[in-house]
Tab-separated table of C-alpha atoms in Angstrom:
chain	number	residue	atom	x	y	z
A	1	MET	CA	-46.420	-10.587	-179.000
A	2	VAL	CA	-48.211	-13.524	-179.520
A	3	ARG	CA	-44.985	-15.494	-178.710
A	4	PHE	CA	-45.087	-13.887	-175.510
A	5	ILE	CA	-48.585	-14.881	-174.571
A	6	GLU	CA	-47.913	-18.446	-175.817
A	7	GLU	CA	-45.219	-18.893	-173.799
A	8	ASN	CA	-46.806	-17.796	-170.548
A	9	THR	CA	-50.125	-19.478	-170.782
A	10	LYS	CA	-49.414	-22.875	-170.352
A	11	LEU	CA	-51.117	-25.153	-167.702
A	12	VAL	CA	-48.908	-25.453	-164.172
A	13	GLU	CA	-49.169	-29.420	-164.497
A	14	LYS	CA	-47.175	-29.014	-168.018
A	15	GLU	CA	-44.651	-26.358	-166.893
A	16	THR	CA	-43.010	-28.800	-164.160
A	17	GLY	CA	-41.649	-31.081	-166.606
A	18	ASN	CA	-39.149	-28.693	-168.284
A	19	LYS	CA	-38.217	-27.377	-164.701
A	20	SER	CA	-35.052	-28.143	-162.317
A	21	ASN	CA	-35.922	-29.790	-159.226
A	22	ASN	CA	-35.961	-26.495	-157.099
A	23	ASP	CA	-38.468	-24.767	-159.562
A	24	VAL	CA	-40.651	-27.701	-159.615
A	25	THR	CA	-40.470	-27.532	-155.592
A	26	THR	CA	-41.226	-24.075	-155.715
A	27	THR	CA	-43.982	-24.402	-158.139
A	28	LYS	CA	-45.516	-27.372	-156.264
A	29	LYS	CA	-45.570	-25.278	-153.348
A	30	LYS	CA	-47.634	-22.255	-154.729
A	31	VAL	CA	-50.032	-24.677	-156.147
A	32	LEU	CA	-50.502	-26.150	-152.755
A	33	GLN	CA	-51.236	-23.252	-151.591
A	34	ASP	CA	-53.438	-21.880	-154.012
A	35	LEU	CA	-55.531	-25.125	-153.852
A	36	ILE	CA	-55.369	-25.543	-150.096
A	37	ILE	CA	-59.336	-24.936	-150.614
A	38	ASN	CA	-59.438	-28.413	-152.454
A	39	ASN	CA	-58.642	-30.383	-149.359
A	40	GLY	CA	-60.589	-31.192	-146.413
A	41	GLY	CA	-60.173	-31.882	-143.033
A	42	GLY	CA	-57.453	-29.704	-140.680
A	43	LEU	CA	-56.454	-28.006	-144.100
A	44	ILE	CA	-59.578	-25.898	-144.106
A	45	ASN	CA	-58.611	-24.505	-140.498
A	46	SER	CA	-55.633	-23.462	-141.895
A	47	TRP	CA	-56.955	-21.857	-144.820
A	48	VAL	CA	-59.497	-20.052	-142.781
A	49	ASP	CA	-56.257	-18.846	-140.641
A	50	SER	CA	-55.005	-17.203	-143.892
A	51	MET	CA	-58.263	-15.664	-144.415
A	52	ARG	CA	-57.549	-14.079	-141.075
A	53	ALA	CA	-53.990	-13.074	-141.602
A	54	CYS	CA	-55.353	-11.308	-144.864
A	55	SER	CA	-57.604	-9.243	-142.636
A	56	PRO	CA	-54.867	-8.392	-139.716
A	57	THR	CA	-56.056	-6.677	-136.287
A	58	HIS	CA	-54.978	-3.582	-136.821
A	59	LEU	CA	-53.681	-2.842	-133.021
A	60	LYS	CA	-51.392	-5.543	-133.326
A	61	SER	CA	-50.016	-3.933	-136.815
A	62	LEU	CA	-49.356	-0.806	-135.204
A	63	LEU	CA	-46.812	-1.930	-133.080
A	64	LYS	CA	-44.589	-2.607	-136.168
A	65	GLN	CA	-45.591	0.233	-138.309
A	66	SER	CA	-42.450	2.295	-137.443
A	67	SER	CA	-39.919	-0.140	-138.708
A	68	TRP	CA	-42.356	-1.086	-141.607
A	69	LEU	CA	-42.030	2.416	-142.508
A	70	THR	CA	-38.056	2.727	-142.735
A	71	GLU	CA	-38.224	-0.253	-145.251
A	72	HIS	CA	-40.903	0.765	-147.269
A	73	PRO	CA	-40.840	5.287	-146.779
A	74	SER	CA	-43.941	6.994	-147.765
A	75	ALA	CA	-43.689	7.822	-151.773
A	76	LEU	CA	-44.918	11.245	-150.969
A	77	ASP	CA	-41.798	11.972	-148.445
A	78	MET	CA	-39.650	10.274	-151.024
A	79	PHE	CA	-41.006	12.138	-154.069
A	80	GLU	CA	-37.823	13.822	-155.020
A	81	GLU	CA	-35.787	10.246	-154.714
A	82	ILE	CA	-38.173	8.525	-156.930
A	83	LEU	CA	-37.992	11.497	-159.768
A	84	HIS	CA	-34.044	10.978	-159.686
A	85	LEU	CA	-34.555	7.191	-159.902
A	86	SER	CA	-36.839	7.952	-163.189
A	87	GLU	CA	-34.416	10.612	-164.432
A	88	GLY	CA	-33.890	9.954	-168.389
A	89	LYS	CA	-36.474	7.431	-168.667
A	90	GLN	CA	-40.231	7.204	-170.020
A	91	ILE	CA	-42.503	6.491	-167.074
A	92	VAL	CA	-45.426	4.137	-167.451
A	93	MET	CA	-47.929	4.124	-164.855
A	94	PHE	CA	-49.702	1.034	-163.665
A	95	LEU	CA	-52.759	1.473	-161.285
A	96	ASP	CA	-54.797	-1.224	-159.083
A	97	TYR	CA	-58.532	0.159	-158.789
A	98	ASP	CA	-60.103	-0.670	-155.603
A	99	GLY	CA	-58.034	0.266	-152.581
A	100	THR	CA	-56.134	2.170	-154.656
A	101	LEU	CA	-58.109	4.820	-156.940
A	102	SER	CA	-61.215	3.968	-154.945
A	103	PRO	CA	-62.007	3.311	-151.319
A	104	ILE	CA	-62.803	-0.231	-150.174
A	105	VAL	CA	-66.464	-0.342	-149.346
A	106	ASP	CA	-68.719	-2.951	-148.424
A	107	ASP	CA	-70.449	-3.197	-151.246
A	108	PRO	CA	-68.011	-4.342	-154.341
A	109	ASP	CA	-70.785	-2.341	-156.769
A	110	ARG	CA	-70.501	0.722	-155.149
A	111	ALA	CA	-66.667	1.331	-155.361
A	112	PHE	CA	-66.738	4.737	-156.916
A	113	MET	CA	-64.117	6.795	-157.638
A	114	SER	CA	-64.309	10.493	-157.037
A	115	LYS	CA	-64.652	13.093	-159.934
A	116	LYS	CA	-61.443	14.516	-158.539
A	117	MET	CA	-59.492	11.036	-159.085
A	118	ARG	CA	-61.218	10.822	-162.558
A	119	ARG	CA	-59.518	14.308	-163.187
A	120	THR	CA	-56.350	13.415	-161.939
A	121	VAL	CA	-56.106	9.954	-163.747
A	122	ARG	CA	-57.413	11.923	-166.621
A	123	LYS	CA	-54.317	14.540	-166.496
A	124	LEU	CA	-51.695	11.486	-165.928
A	125	ALA	CA	-52.737	9.415	-168.874
A	126	ASN	CA	-52.042	12.612	-170.827
A	127	CYS	CA	-48.278	12.759	-169.476
A	128	PHE	CA	-47.776	8.817	-169.315
A	129	PRO	CA	-48.797	5.732	-170.711
A	130	THR	CA	-51.472	4.707	-168.178
A	131	ALA	CA	-52.828	1.255	-167.108
A	132	ILE	CA	-55.518	0.106	-165.076
A	133	VAL	CA	-54.687	-3.353	-163.741
A	134	SER	CA	-57.437	-4.961	-161.761
A	135	GLY	CA	-59.200	-8.127	-160.648
A	136	ARG	CA	-62.489	-6.837	-161.909
A	137	CYS	CA	-63.676	-7.804	-165.412
A	138	ARG	CA	-62.569	-5.048	-167.694
A	139	GLU	CA	-65.920	-3.926	-168.858
A	140	LYS	CA	-66.851	-3.109	-164.768
A	141	VAL	CA	-63.591	-1.524	-164.105
A	142	TYR	CA	-63.882	0.588	-167.163
A	143	ASN	CA	-67.700	1.579	-166.099
A	144	PHE	CA	-66.138	2.735	-162.814
A	145	VAL	CA	-63.445	4.727	-164.445
A	146	LYS	CA	-65.095	6.141	-167.557
A	147	LEU	CA	-61.658	7.162	-169.309
A	148	THR	CA	-61.159	6.242	-172.730
A	149	GLU	CA	-57.447	7.342	-173.037
A	150	LEU	CA	-56.265	4.316	-170.406
A	151	TYR	CA	-55.144	0.905	-171.311
A	152	TYR	CA	-57.607	-1.829	-169.326
A	153	ALA	CA	-56.243	-4.995	-167.866
A	154	GLY	CA	-59.005	-6.832	-166.185
A	155	SER	CA	-59.560	-10.233	-164.491
A	156	HIS	CA	-56.030	-10.000	-162.943
A	157	GLY	CA	-54.758	-9.248	-166.521
A	158	MET	CA	-56.064	-12.037	-168.235
A	159	ASP	CA	-58.256	-9.603	-170.247
A	160	ILE	CA	-56.462	-6.652	-171.756
A	161	LYS	CA	-57.481	-3.805	-174.279
A	162	GLY	CA	-55.857	-0.883	-175.873
A	163	PRO	CA	-57.185	2.611	-175.552
A	164	GLU	CA	-61.032	3.224	-177.059
A	165	GLN	CA	-59.880	6.482	-178.580
A	166	GLY	CA	-56.109	5.395	-179.167
A	167	SER	CA	-52.879	6.283	-177.462
A	168	LYS	CA	-50.448	9.025	-178.592
A	169	PHE	CA	-47.838	7.020	-176.789
A	170	GLU	CA	-48.476	3.743	-179.140
A	171	GLU	CA	-49.582	3.181	-182.775
A	172	ASP	CA	-52.448	0.976	-183.192
A	173	SER	CA	-53.146	0.640	-179.584
A	174	LYS	CA	-56.864	0.341	-180.134
A	175	SER	CA	-56.645	-2.943	-181.770
A	176	LEU	CA	-54.613	-4.252	-178.822
A	177	LEU	CA	-56.437	-7.132	-177.142
A	178	CYS	CA	-55.005	-9.980	-174.804
A	179	GLN	CA	-57.455	-12.818	-173.665
A	180	PRO	CA	-55.025	-15.632	-172.694
A	181	ALA	CA	-57.549	-17.785	-170.635
A	182	THR	CA	-60.594	-17.449	-173.332
A	183	GLU	CA	-60.746	-21.457	-173.053
A	184	PHE	CA	-61.630	-21.214	-169.561
A	185	LEU	CA	-64.721	-19.069	-169.931
A	186	PRO	CA	-67.523	-22.079	-169.972
A	187	MET	CA	-65.975	-23.401	-166.814
A	188	ILE	CA	-65.504	-20.301	-164.961
A	189	ASP	CA	-69.462	-19.342	-165.966
A	190	GLU	CA	-70.268	-22.760	-164.573
A	191	VAL	CA	-68.524	-22.333	-161.213
A	192	TYR	CA	-69.832	-18.851	-160.715
A	193	LYS	CA	-73.279	-20.363	-160.983
A	194	LYS	CA	-72.383	-23.183	-158.376
A	195	LEU	CA	-70.830	-20.560	-156.256
A	196	VAL	CA	-73.999	-18.486	-156.159
A	197	GLU	CA	-76.152	-21.446	-155.447
A	198	LYS	CA	-74.097	-22.827	-152.609
A	199	THR	CA	-73.039	-19.290	-150.746
A	200	LYS	CA	-76.717	-18.131	-150.911
A	201	PHE	CA	-77.532	-19.173	-147.263
A	202	THR	CA	-74.210	-17.198	-146.021
A	203	PRO	CA	-75.464	-14.091	-144.821
A	204	GLY	CA	-73.012	-11.406	-146.501
A	205	ALA	CA	-71.403	-13.621	-149.052
A	206	GLN	CA	-71.347	-12.020	-152.396
A	207	VAL	CA	-70.405	-13.673	-155.652
A	208	GLU	CA	-68.975	-11.797	-158.556
A	209	ASN	CA	-68.568	-13.050	-161.979
A	210	ASN	CA	-65.344	-11.173	-163.408
A	211	LYS	CA	-65.490	-13.139	-166.397
A	212	PHE	CA	-62.306	-14.634	-166.642
A	213	CYS	CA	-62.361	-15.171	-162.814
A	214	VAL	CA	-64.578	-15.656	-160.310
A	215	SER	CA	-64.693	-13.225	-156.721
A	216	VAL	CA	-65.973	-14.547	-153.667
A	217	HIS	CA	-66.840	-11.600	-151.359
A	218	PHE	CA	-66.574	-12.093	-147.825
A	219	ARG	CA	-65.912	-8.359	-146.118
A	220	ARG	CA	-69.626	-8.508	-144.777
A	221	VAL	CA	-69.797	-12.236	-143.309
A	222	ASP	CA	-69.418	-12.751	-140.022
A	223	GLU	CA	-65.924	-14.388	-138.807
A	224	ASN	CA	-67.583	-17.312	-137.290
A	225	ASN	CA	-68.861	-17.856	-140.666
A	226	TRP	CA	-65.632	-17.957	-142.699
A	227	SER	CA	-65.221	-21.813	-141.943
A	228	ASP	CA	-68.548	-22.316	-143.219
A	229	LEU	CA	-68.002	-20.465	-146.326
A	230	ALA	CA	-64.495	-22.109	-146.500
A	231	ASN	CA	-66.107	-25.380	-147.284
A	232	GLN	CA	-68.644	-24.443	-149.585
A	233	VAL	CA	-66.366	-22.779	-151.826
A	234	ARG	CA	-63.978	-26.190	-151.486
A	235	SER	CA	-67.158	-28.081	-152.222
A	236	VAL	CA	-67.231	-26.730	-155.387
A	237	MET	CA	-63.570	-26.258	-156.612
A	238	LYS	CA	-63.022	-30.096	-155.873
A	239	ASP	CA	-64.308	-30.895	-158.893
A	240	TYR	CA	-61.966	-28.299	-160.958
A	241	PRO	CA	-58.846	-29.221	-160.908
A	242	LYS	CA	-57.921	-26.775	-163.781
A	243	LEU	CA	-59.254	-23.605	-161.484
A	244	ARG	CA	-56.939	-22.597	-158.311
A	245	LEU	CA	-57.878	-20.008	-155.730
A	246	THR	CA	-55.921	-17.275	-154.436
A	247	GLN	CA	-56.728	-14.559	-151.597
A	248	GLY	CA	-57.192	-10.903	-151.761
A	249	ARG	CA	-58.718	-8.172	-149.381
A	250	LYS	CA	-61.616	-10.144	-147.828
A	251	VAL	CA	-62.317	-11.826	-151.569
A	252	LEU	CA	-61.588	-15.295	-152.615
A	253	GLU	CA	-60.396	-15.394	-156.246
A	254	VAL	CA	-61.249	-18.431	-158.495
A	255	ARG	CA	-58.680	-18.180	-161.651
A	256	PRO	CA	-57.611	-20.530	-164.329
A	257	ILE	CA	-54.764	-22.421	-163.183
A	258	ILE	CA	-52.304	-20.697	-166.321
A	259	LYS	CA	-48.982	-18.596	-165.932
A	260	TRP	CA	-50.869	-15.440	-166.139
A	261	ASP	CA	-51.311	-12.670	-163.555
A	262	LYS	CA	-50.898	-8.793	-162.743
A	263	GLY	CA	-47.095	-9.186	-163.297
A	264	LYS	CA	-47.441	-10.957	-166.547
A	265	ALA	CA	-50.123	-8.013	-167.546
A	266	LEU	CA	-47.716	-5.608	-166.977
A	267	GLU	CA	-44.812	-7.294	-169.040
A	268	PHE	CA	-47.238	-7.592	-171.580
A	269	LEU	CA	-47.941	-4.050	-171.782
A	270	LEU	CA	-44.466	-3.042	-171.765
A	271	GLU	CA	-43.967	-5.132	-174.336
A	272	SER	CA	-46.660	-4.035	-176.647
A	273	LEU	CA	-45.692	-0.001	-175.897
A	274	GLY	CA	-42.488	-1.134	-177.440
A	275	TYR	CA	-40.625	-1.389	-173.971
A	276	ALA	CA	-39.898	-5.048	-173.709
A	277	ASN	CA	-35.706	-4.945	-173.741
A	278	CYS	CA	-35.171	-1.119	-173.023
A	279	THR	CA	-33.213	0.161	-169.996
A	280	ASP	CA	-35.105	3.748	-170.574
A	281	VAL	CA	-38.347	2.925	-169.102
A	282	PHE	CA	-39.596	3.473	-165.508
A	283	PRO	CA	-42.585	1.580	-164.758
A	284	LEU	CA	-44.226	2.526	-161.523
A	285	TYR	CA	-47.112	0.171	-160.250
A	286	ILE	CA	-49.281	1.231	-157.636
A	287	GLY	CA	-51.651	-1.315	-155.957
A	288	ASP	CA	-53.015	-2.074	-152.383
A	289	ASP	CA	-53.606	-6.006	-152.839
A	290	ARG	CA	-52.020	-9.239	-152.554
A	291	THR	CA	-52.194	-10.052	-156.204
A	292	ASP	CA	-50.449	-6.713	-156.987
A	293	GLU	CA	-47.638	-8.482	-155.171
A	294	ASP	CA	-46.849	-10.547	-158.428
A	295	ALA	CA	-46.437	-6.933	-160.320
A	296	PHE	CA	-44.345	-5.881	-157.444
A	297	LYS	CA	-41.585	-8.928	-157.584
A	298	ILE	CA	-41.577	-8.583	-161.585
A	299	LEU	CA	-40.321	-4.859	-161.072
A	300	ARG	CA	-37.730	-6.131	-158.531
A	301	GLU	CA	-36.580	-8.875	-160.751
A	302	ARG	CA	-36.553	-6.665	-163.867
A	303	ARG	CA	-34.454	-4.071	-161.470
A	304	GLN	CA	-36.375	-1.524	-163.092
A	305	GLY	CA	-39.037	0.787	-162.018
A	306	LEU	CA	-40.631	0.488	-158.475
A	307	GLY	CA	-43.900	-0.773	-156.511
A	308	ILE	CA	-45.725	1.583	-154.190
A	309	LEU	CA	-48.241	-0.652	-151.832
A	310	VAL	CA	-51.401	1.281	-150.512
A	311	SER	CA	-51.892	0.271	-146.828
A	312	LYS	CA	-52.373	2.115	-143.521
A	313	PHE	CA	-50.892	-1.342	-141.748
A	314	PRO	CA	-47.672	-2.982	-142.421
A	315	LYS	CA	-47.785	-5.979	-144.702
A	316	GLU	CA	-45.185	-8.174	-146.373
A	317	THR	CA	-44.498	-6.883	-149.678
A	318	SER	CA	-42.042	-6.662	-152.660
A	319	ALA	CA	-42.936	-2.710	-152.917
A	320	SER	CA	-40.553	-0.497	-152.368
A	321	TYR	CA	-42.202	2.677	-151.011
A	322	SER	CA	-45.733	2.981	-149.524
A	323	LEU	CA	-48.834	5.590	-149.188
A	324	GLN	CA	-51.715	4.831	-146.885
A	325	GLU	CA	-55.027	5.421	-148.655
A	326	PRO	CA	-56.319	6.627	-151.877
A	327	ASP	CA	-56.222	10.207	-151.121
A	328	GLU	CA	-52.532	10.073	-150.768
A	329	VAL	CA	-52.586	8.111	-154.213
A	330	MET	CA	-54.444	11.025	-155.528
A	331	GLU	CA	-51.756	13.531	-154.406
A	332	PHE	CA	-48.695	11.447	-155.387
A	333	LEU	CA	-50.403	11.288	-158.941
A	334	GLN	CA	-51.132	14.871	-159.018
A	335	ARG	CA	-47.349	15.845	-158.019
A	336	LEU	CA	-46.325	13.347	-161.003
A	337	VAL	CA	-48.831	15.598	-163.432
A	338	GLU	CA	-47.458	18.951	-162.171
A	339	TRP	CA	-43.786	17.718	-162.557
A	340	LYS	CA	-44.109	16.553	-166.153
A	341	GLN	CA	-46.147	19.729	-167.153
A	342	LEU	CA	-43.446	21.979	-165.754
A	343	ARG	CA	-40.664	19.832	-167.636
A	344	SER	CA	-42.739	20.099	-170.819
A	345	GLY	CA	-43.482	24.089	-170.424
A	346	ALA	CA	-47.280	23.317	-170.301
């Protein structure tokens, strides 16, 4: 497990020396995309266009809904097919929080999950190993979920901890702790304070310290002010080449440049559960955000398990199936629990 972490936490700049030319080109493109905010001039306009692309006009998206659903059918409609694919394998559940277990709200501090959803997730964790994988700091997402029987991976997987009360699926799960970006904590705190100061005069902007990353929420910022916000963030980020910027649903994420994301968190948790090289495991990952794509891609590469995207509108995704909203997620989880209980004779 230690080896797994060490192999995946080197800086991107050091990694390129051991890659083929094609791999280096791909890495450089990704770094350029993530760090586009660190450049001035016309690239800021391109970056603002990217912000808009993450927040599409839904009317246009509706035109593509039918063909998109053909490629990414409803996980509820295809429930029996999913069960067939998992036959004879251990299901392991991975769940995003915001937009998956709770609705997306204007104030991120009020993204509460319903009591019914909490009961459903508790039952789910009694049936299958279950992890919450979120961009939020681990402590914050735990305070929202309030279930001690789950694995929690906060800060996009850079802060992982086993169940407080232990797990029947893994021995010594209480001692599980993975924090591959600890050396960046002072830098993240420094950037957080600077971003709070820099964005304080932009109405609606909200900066959130998520321990190993910083989130700049622009859901309540007028679109006419997005360019100003981009410049404010750029003015801070240009002094920190070891940090990168990624985007989610109307949120900018400042993260360390290490080879670690929700996909690596998924692999780490599978390894810690003893399923690293197993063919009889079936990971199910449900999420709604661009950052969840890292996990969806890992599942496709492994040809193991599947991803389910939560979205009412067509999006480019590596997920295999879709659900429209948290209520559909809850229905899907309830059906999984009922299926498992019937098979167990509970």
